Amino acid sequence: MPSVAEKSTSLDSLTSQFPVTLPIPTPTTNSNLLSIKDVQREEDLLRNPSSFRAWWTAIHTTKEAFSAQLKAERRANSPDETTTLLGPLATPLARHSLQCLTYLYEAALVQFPGSFKLWKSYLQMRMSYVLGRQVIKKRAGGRKKLPEMKDALEDEKEDLETWEDGLDGVVGWEEWRALIATYERALMWLPRLPRLWLMYTSVFFHPMCPSVISHTHARRTFDRALRTLPPSLHSRIWVRYLLWAETKGGSTTVTVYRRYLAVDPSVTEHYTSILLSPADSVPRPLEAAKLLLSLARKASRGEYVSPEGKSPYQILGDFLDIVERFSDEVGFDVDATVEANAKADAEASQSDGQSASVDGQLVRMGGPPVPVVAGGAYDEDEDPLSPRKLNIERIVHKDGLEVYKDQAGRLWTGLATYWIKRGEFDQAISTFEAGIATVLTIRDFTQIFDAYAEFCESLINAMMESLENPDEDEDEENAKETEREMDIKMKEFEALMDRRPFLVNDVLLRRNPNDVQEWEKRVALWGEDDEKVAETYTKALETINPRKATANLHRLYVNFAKFYEEGGASGSAEPDLDSARKILEKATKINFKAVEDLADIWCEWSEMELRHENYDEAVRVMQRAAVVPKHTKINYHDHSLPVQARLFKSLKLWSFYVDLEESIGTVESTKAVYDKIMDLKIANAQVIVNYAAFLEENQYWEDSFKVYERGTEVFTFPISFEIWNIYLSKFVKRYGGSKLERARDLFEQALEKCPPKSCKPLFLMYGQLEEDYGLAKRAMAIYERATQVVADEDKFEMYTIYIAKATANYGLPATRPIFERALEVLPDKQTAEMCLRFAALERKLGEIDRARAIYAHASQFCDPRVNPKFWQEWNSFEIETGSEDTFREMLRIKRSVQAQFNTEASYLAAQTLSAKQNGTSEQPSATQAADPMAAAEQQARGPAFVAAKKTALPRADEDQDSSAPGLAPQQADNADEIHISDEEDL
């Protein structure tokens, strides 16, 4: 095993081989530099020293020759420890090739010292022998021409050069120095080329770069590049500079980033993340917090846009995360916070009385004077260089809660978490309570309450663990004290859980203090606590603005009055009617949104008096409510007037008043109230009917009829139809035929303006009156008139009634003209039905030919597939009464009618209707096959318009004998058909 001395000797021997390129090798100083083969090249270069092509060709030819030799040597030799240390210069051939190429490049640069192409090739060659082989990275897509610094940092980090098998910085220190010296010479000739500076700075990122070069010299080189290059190219240097600073960490990173942030604050958020998680130094949370606070304030004023797309609130949320994570390093303690808050309040109160200008400069009025200058006044809270900590509580209130009112939950919980991390549990509880008492949304309340409950649970669990596992130094007194504190905390936690419904209700009432339903819930939460219930009702009535209140504000007054009326919520106290009356009296003076709400108040007051059998008082209450002013021409829907001025037109109020008078008043007082309703023109049809019914009950018949007549004058159809209907039925029932002329006049008045849709019942009633008490002729005239006036859908029924009445009064022959008029007027579908009845009449009278003519007339309206009933009836008629000729004529007419209806749309409609009528989807021809006459008809003319499944031809492979049994049932079905031979035709 070799000794330490041998090892040091070997290290010295390795180091002694360098520098290879310093001094610059020449044929005079190094006899092995040139060989016999190189003499011709040297002579050519001496003859043409100013030819760049000659130099470039000579350099590349030599480089390619050495590259081929080095590749062959690399394959033959296996790597060892020496190769690892020396890297590309591990072999004598590599060192010799470097000297030869250096000689050629230096000789060429003497002739062309300002050639960037030559310097770049020379430096890349020197870097390949010192830094090693560069790893080429494949990049997908293009790069932005002028990216933001945040994106440029990410792209540059991906594209940063990497090398393999470099020269060790200790062994090859002299060669590294020679490389740096070469870069300095190149920059002396070409100082304003950014590519040379970028190549130079890439050396500092090499992992084997000596620390003397990669630290102080690198920083000074970056600074020289910024001083030398124009400002438009600084961004290319700053990207490398910031990445280099991140790799070094510590004060270097902070100093470099502070310098850059003075020029471009867009990477502040990236810088704060570096400050919080540095590579090899202590975090700087205070500086990061101040930077984020400054960004949040600028973003809220619109002076900053986050390159990461964060909103001002999200930036403030990042600030809160830092505060929660590093609470001791960032913020004041409780005493310092209280002192700072008192000082700030004192300054604010002093500034309120100052003038509007300071030293002639404009300032804002809502706060301390701030001059209108660029950047604003100095704020130590935003200065990252200041060591003073932050007043977190004031910052959260001023920059958070006052600006972002919809995010109060997160802000309050963040502030409370800050105090919890500092161990200030009492202050945290105060913060939670203050947050719960100020939030306006259920979401924020839930967020704060859940955090509050979790904190209480964790505190209790910690106390229980300390009791289960006591410390050795802890005595019994401390354990008892911990138990007492735990009992107190558990009681507080239970009280918090019990308070939750009240706290939720408080949040909803803060959001909308005019929410009547939430006040009702508040009352229900107190249960049977009469004192709290009364206090809640009182506070609600004082707080709610009647014009902004939600629905059913009047119910709050009514329920409050019932609370006193019933002796409190539990009913244990004595009923206090006087207090209930005072509440309702106060309610009558409230300007509610709707008149109906005020009417409900008066009605409830009267009902309360009725419940306690104060009948006279109940009537007096309604008399007060229903006072009619002198000027009654007031629009009930004019919301510019108070509801008290429009109350006298409330039908709800008058309806209750009428019901009250009917129950406990006299007939005259009730009539007076009804008359007032009629005079005010607020009565509806129901009021008219009720008034008339009330008069009838009290035997005021004529007065009731007058009320009906007033109602018919006031209302139009269709409302007046109901009044006329009741009026006429009552009149006829009362007088019968004693006042026939008057009844006729009433019917004529009713029918005069009655629309056709509603006049049918009136005509029937009118006709019945004439039949019972008048003349049959007049009754028939009324029915005749009705058939002309009623709506089309009622005419068939009206003709049916007319025919029945004519038959009863004049006999069957008298109905013929009525039937004829009906056939002219009715629509086609109903005409067919009327023809069947007309034909049946003629058959009864023995007029067979007339009946046959009627059937022929009706056939044009009846599709055989849609109305098989008609054709079956005609068929049976011909069988019973006809001859062969008439039967043939019937079949001819049927075929012609079917041909008339033979369209695809008609056929489909017929199929659908037939399926609905018969409850099956089979074709009409299949349903008619059961009839012998229909089967005969089909045999005579063959099937027409039947489904394909019925007319499909048999396949060739089917047995013809199998179809014969299928014909037998059809022949059996037609056993009763009429056989007509050809001889008979002759």
mmCIF file of C-alpha atoms in Angstrom, residues 198-400:
data_model
loop_
_atom_site.group_PDB
_atom_site.id
_atom_site.type_symbol
_atom_site.label_atom_id
_atom_site.label_comp_id
_atom_site.label_asym_id
_atom_site.label_seq_id
_atom_site.Cartn_x
_atom_site.Cartn_y
_atom_site.Cartn_z
ATOM 1 C CA LEU A 198 -22.359 34.203 -22.235
ATOM 2 C CA MET A 199 -19.683 31.674 -23.175
ATOM 3 C CA TYR A 200 -17.422 33.130 -20.517
ATOM 4 C CA THR A 201 -20.102 32.973 -17.798
ATOM 5 C CA SER A 202 -20.983 29.383 -18.708
ATOM 6 C CA VAL A 203 -17.542 28.386 -17.343
ATOM 7 C CA PHE A 204 -18.653 29.445 -13.855
ATOM 8 C CA PHE A 205 -21.462 26.854 -13.814
ATOM 9 C CA HIS A 206 -19.047 23.920 -14.300
ATOM 10 C CA PRO A 207 -19.036 21.667 -11.213
ATOM 11 C CA MET A 208 -15.168 21.340 -11.323
ATOM 12 C CA CYS A 209 -14.563 25.053 -11.694
ATOM 13 C CA PRO A 210 -12.166 26.250 -8.951
ATOM 14 C CA SER A 211 -13.905 28.205 -6.222
ATOM 15 C CA VAL A 212 -11.608 31.190 -6.705
ATOM 16 C CA ILE A 213 -12.976 31.539 -10.231
ATOM 17 C CA SER A 214 -16.607 30.505 -9.670
ATOM 18 C CA HIS A 215 -17.294 32.867 -6.757
ATOM 19 C CA THR A 216 -15.723 36.311 -6.497
ATOM 20 C CA HIS A 217 -14.246 36.382 -9.998
ATOM 21 C CA ALA A 218 -17.571 35.233 -11.444
ATOM 22 C CA ARG A 219 -19.530 37.963 -9.631
ATOM 23 C CA ARG A 220 -17.089 40.607 -10.832
ATOM 24 C CA THR A 221 -17.290 39.244 -14.353
ATOM 25 C CA PHE A 222 -21.096 39.471 -14.353
ATOM 26 C CA ASP A 223 -20.839 43.042 -13.072
ATOM 27 C CA ARG A 224 -18.316 43.945 -15.813
ATOM 28 C CA ALA A 225 -20.650 42.444 -18.418
ATOM 29 C CA LEU A 226 -23.514 44.611 -17.205
ATOM 30 C CA ARG A 227 -21.298 47.709 -17.233
ATOM 31 C CA THR A 228 -19.907 46.945 -20.679
ATOM 32 C CA LEU A 229 -22.957 45.823 -22.650
ATOM 33 C CA PRO A 230 -25.780 48.216 -23.609
ATOM 34 C CA PRO A 231 -28.974 48.109 -21.467
ATOM 35 C CA SER A 232 -30.942 46.396 -24.231
ATOM 36 C CA LEU A 233 -28.743 43.287 -23.768
ATOM 37 C CA HIS A 234 -28.755 43.247 -19.981
ATOM 38 C CA SER A 235 -31.644 40.793 -19.790
ATOM 39 C CA ARG A 236 -29.484 38.067 -21.371
ATOM 40 C CA ILE A 237 -26.790 38.557 -18.736
ATOM 41 C CA TRP A 238 -29.218 38.892 -15.825
ATOM 42 C CA VAL A 239 -30.747 35.488 -16.554
ATOM 43 C CA ARG A 240 -27.346 33.820 -16.112
ATOM 44 C CA TYR A 241 -26.465 36.096 -13.209
ATOM 45 C CA LEU A 242 -29.640 35.180 -11.254
ATOM 46 C CA LEU A 243 -29.222 31.475 -11.921
ATOM 47 C CA TRP A 244 -25.588 31.663 -10.786
ATOM 48 C CA ALA A 245 -26.663 33.536 -7.641
ATOM 49 C CA GLU A 246 -29.251 30.837 -6.856
ATOM 50 C CA THR A 247 -26.577 28.138 -7.054
ATOM 51 C CA LYS A 248 -24.322 30.016 -4.629
ATOM 52 C CA GLY A 249 -27.013 30.844 -2.063
ATOM 53 C CA GLY A 250 -26.580 32.880 1.098
ATOM 54 C CA SER A 251 -25.887 36.584 0.973
ATOM 55 C CA THR A 252 -24.800 36.322 -2.664
ATOM 56 C CA THR A 253 -28.308 35.328 -3.753
ATOM 57 C CA VAL A 254 -29.904 38.054 -1.634
ATOM 58 C CA THR A 255 -27.539 40.784 -2.861
ATOM 59 C CA VAL A 256 -27.875 39.902 -6.544
ATOM 60 C CA TYR A 257 -31.668 39.560 -6.412
ATOM 61 C CA ARG A 258 -32.037 42.842 -4.540
ATOM 62 C CA ARG A 259 -30.054 44.573 -7.271
ATOM 63 C CA TYR A 260 -32.249 43.067 -9.975
ATOM 64 C CA LEU A 261 -35.525 43.787 -8.166
ATOM 65 C CA ALA A 262 -34.614 47.477 -8.171
ATOM 66 C CA VAL A 263 -34.817 47.266 -11.969
ATOM 67 C CA ASP A 264 -37.552 44.651 -12.519
ATOM 68 C CA PRO A 265 -39.849 43.598 -9.627
ATOM 69 C CA SER A 266 -41.598 40.898 -11.720
ATOM 70 C CA VAL A 267 -39.546 38.080 -10.139
ATOM 71 C CA THR A 268 -40.320 39.129 -6.579
ATOM 72 C CA GLU A 269 -42.620 36.160 -6.043
ATOM 73 C CA HIS A 270 -39.912 33.806 -7.283
ATOM 74 C CA TYR A 271 -37.425 35.539 -4.990
ATOM 75 C CA THR A 272 -39.671 35.079 -1.958
ATOM 76 C CA SER A 273 -39.852 31.344 -2.619
ATOM 77 C CA ILE A 274 -36.041 31.272 -2.681
ATOM 78 C CA LEU A 275 -35.883 33.207 0.587
ATOM 79 C CA LEU A 276 -38.200 30.741 2.307
ATOM 80 C CA SER A 277 -36.416 27.581 1.117
ATOM 81 C CA PRO A 278 -32.790 28.469 0.347
ATOM 82 C CA ALA A 279 -30.349 25.799 -0.752
ATOM 83 C CA ASP A 280 -27.644 26.274 1.874
ATOM 84 C CA SER A 281 -28.573 29.132 4.198
ATOM 85 C CA VAL A 282 -31.109 30.199 6.841
ATOM 86 C CA PRO A 283 -34.593 31.267 5.611
ATOM 87 C CA ARG A 284 -35.417 34.978 5.581
ATOM 88 C CA PRO A 285 -39.179 35.026 6.275
ATOM 89 C CA LEU A 286 -39.330 38.674 7.373
ATOM 90 C CA GLU A 287 -37.905 39.948 4.090
ATOM 91 C CA ALA A 288 -40.172 37.602 2.116
ATOM 92 C CA ALA A 289 -43.235 38.726 4.073
ATOM 93 C CA LYS A 290 -42.454 42.405 3.505
ATOM 94 C CA LEU A 291 -41.922 41.862 -0.204
ATOM 95 C CA LEU A 292 -45.252 40.005 -0.553
ATOM 96 C CA LEU A 293 -47.049 42.656 1.507
ATOM 97 C CA SER A 294 -45.681 45.343 -0.798
ATOM 98 C CA LEU A 295 -46.795 43.359 -3.853
ATOM 99 C CA ALA A 296 -50.275 42.797 -2.408
ATOM 100 C CA ARG A 297 -50.727 46.509 -1.763
ATOM 101 C CA LYS A 298 -49.462 47.461 -5.206
ATOM 102 C CA ALA A 299 -51.687 44.852 -6.858
ATOM 103 C CA SER A 300 -54.755 46.122 -4.999
ATOM 104 C CA ARG A 301 -53.948 49.640 -6.284
ATOM 105 C CA GLY A 302 -53.475 48.315 -9.829
ATOM 106 C CA GLU A 303 -49.728 49.056 -9.928
ATOM 107 C CA TYR A 304 -48.589 45.434 -10.184
ATOM 108 C CA VAL A 305 -49.686 42.412 -12.216
ATOM 109 C CA SER A 306 -48.487 39.015 -11.075
ATOM 110 C CA PRO A 307 -46.571 37.110 -13.802
ATOM 111 C CA GLU A 308 -47.941 33.902 -12.275
ATOM 112 C CA GLY A 309 -51.515 35.113 -12.748
ATOM 113 C CA LYS A 310 -52.251 35.580 -9.049
ATOM 114 C CA SER A 311 -54.883 38.021 -7.868
ATOM 115 C CA PRO A 312 -54.139 40.620 -5.159
ATOM 116 C CA TYR A 313 -56.007 38.477 -2.648
ATOM 117 C CA GLN A 314 -53.938 35.396 -3.554
ATOM 118 C CA ILE A 315 -50.733 37.365 -3.004
ATOM 119 C CA LEU A 316 -52.064 38.458 0.387
ATOM 120 C CA GLY A 317 -52.894 34.807 1.071
ATOM 121 C CA ASP A 318 -49.247 33.898 0.377
ATOM 122 C CA PHE A 319 -48.256 36.595 2.872
ATOM 123 C CA LEU A 320 -50.575 35.023 5.451
ATOM 124 C CA ASP A 321 -49.040 31.609 4.803
ATOM 125 C CA ILE A 322 -45.611 33.026 5.643
ATOM 126 C CA VAL A 323 -47.021 34.687 8.756
ATOM 127 C CA GLU A 324 -48.548 31.422 9.937
ATOM 128 C CA ARG A 325 -45.410 29.435 9.174
ATOM 129 C CA PHE A 326 -42.855 31.849 10.676
ATOM 130 C CA SER A 327 -44.941 33.643 13.296
ATOM 131 C CA ASP A 328 -42.094 34.349 15.726
ATOM 132 C CA GLU A 329 -39.707 35.726 13.078
ATOM 133 C CA VAL A 330 -42.249 37.945 11.298
ATOM 134 C CA GLY A 331 -44.699 39.607 13.696
ATOM 135 C CA PHE A 332 -45.002 41.490 16.969
ATOM 136 C CA ASP A 333 -46.001 39.849 20.212
ATOM 137 C CA VAL A 334 -49.199 40.829 22.065
ATOM 138 C CA ASP A 335 -47.727 43.760 24.007
ATOM 139 C CA ALA A 336 -45.985 45.246 20.998
ATOM 140 C CA THR A 337 -49.160 44.802 18.921
ATOM 141 C CA VAL A 338 -51.312 46.631 21.482
ATOM 142 C CA GLU A 339 -48.766 49.433 21.737
ATOM 143 C CA ALA A 340 -48.484 49.760 17.935
ATOM 144 C CA ASN A 341 -52.279 49.803 17.527
ATOM 145 C CA ALA A 342 -52.639 52.546 20.157
ATOM 146 C CA LYS A 343 -49.955 54.601 18.476
ATOM 147 C CA ALA A 344 -51.539 54.209 15.041
ATOM 148 C CA ASP A 345 -54.986 55.174 16.378
ATOM 149 C CA ALA A 346 -53.509 58.269 17.998
ATOM 150 C CA GLU A 347 -51.821 59.306 14.749
ATOM 151 C CA ALA A 348 -55.061 58.749 12.830
ATOM 152 C CA SER A 349 -57.049 60.892 15.280
ATOM 153 C CA GLN A 350 -54.475 63.694 15.056
ATOM 154 C CA SER A 351 -54.481 63.661 11.269
ATOM 155 C CA ASP A 352 -58.271 64.033 11.057
ATOM 156 C CA GLY A 353 -58.082 67.764 11.873
ATOM 157 C CA GLN A 354 -55.232 68.659 9.520
ATOM 158 C CA SER A 355 -55.666 70.802 6.429
ATOM 159 C CA ALA A 356 -56.047 69.571 2.910
ATOM 160 C CA SER A 357 -52.496 70.482 1.833
ATOM 161 C CA VAL A 358 -49.019 70.104 3.263
ATOM 162 C CA ASP A 359 -46.260 72.287 1.850
ATOM 163 C CA GLY A 360 -48.484 73.149 -1.070
ATOM 164 C CA GLN A 361 -48.956 69.507 -2.181
ATOM 165 C CA LEU A 362 -52.336 67.813 -2.447
ATOM 166 C CA VAL A 363 -53.164 65.088 0.039
ATOM 167 C CA ARG A 364 -56.162 62.833 0.532
ATOM 168 C CA MET A 365 -58.721 63.770 3.192
ATOM 169 C CA GLY A 366 -59.609 60.243 4.442
ATOM 170 C CA GLY A 367 -56.461 59.657 6.503
ATOM 171 C CA PRO A 368 -53.023 61.072 7.236
ATOM 172 C CA PRO A 369 -51.591 63.474 4.641
ATOM 173 C CA VAL A 370 -49.777 61.646 1.845
ATOM 174 C CA PRO A 371 -48.051 63.715 -0.861
ATOM 175 C CA VAL A 372 -48.923 62.872 -4.448
ATOM 176 C CA VAL A 373 -45.460 61.763 -5.611
ATOM 177 C CA ALA A 374 -44.186 58.752 -7.484
ATOM 178 C CA GLY A 375 -43.832 55.772 -5.207
ATOM 179 C CA GLY A 376 -45.804 57.339 -2.352
ATOM 180 C CA ALA A 377 -44.590 57.834 1.223
ATOM 181 C CA TYR A 378 -42.013 55.569 2.825
ATOM 182 C CA ASP A 379 -43.489 52.616 4.686
ATOM 183 C CA GLU A 380 -41.203 50.593 6.897
ATOM 184 C CA ASP A 381 -43.547 47.608 6.614
ATOM 185 C CA GLU A 382 -42.674 47.354 2.918
ATOM 186 C CA ASP A 383 -38.935 47.867 3.285
ATOM 187 C CA PRO A 384 -37.206 44.439 3.032
ATOM 188 C CA LEU A 385 -33.971 45.913 4.408
ATOM 189 C CA SER A 386 -35.595 47.045 7.655
ATOM 190 C CA PRO A 387 -35.207 44.590 10.549
ATOM 191 C CA ARG A 388 -38.382 45.803 12.265
ATOM 192 C CA LYS A 389 -41.098 43.162 12.547
ATOM 193 C CA LEU A 390 -44.677 43.600 11.339
ATOM 194 C CA ASN A 391 -47.899 44.465 13.136
ATOM 195 C CA ILE A 392 -49.792 41.493 11.704
ATOM 196 C CA GLU A 393 -53.121 42.338 13.336
ATOM 197 C CA ARG A 394 -53.266 45.830 11.852
ATOM 198 C CA ILE A 395 -52.114 44.622 8.437
ATOM 199 C CA VAL A 396 -54.837 41.957 8.341
ATOM 200 C CA HIS A 397 -57.486 44.509 9.303
ATOM 201 C CA LYS A 398 -56.306 47.301 7.026
ATOM 202 C CA ASP A 399 -55.126 45.417 3.940
ATOM 203 C CA GLY A 400 -57.337 42.357 4.278
#
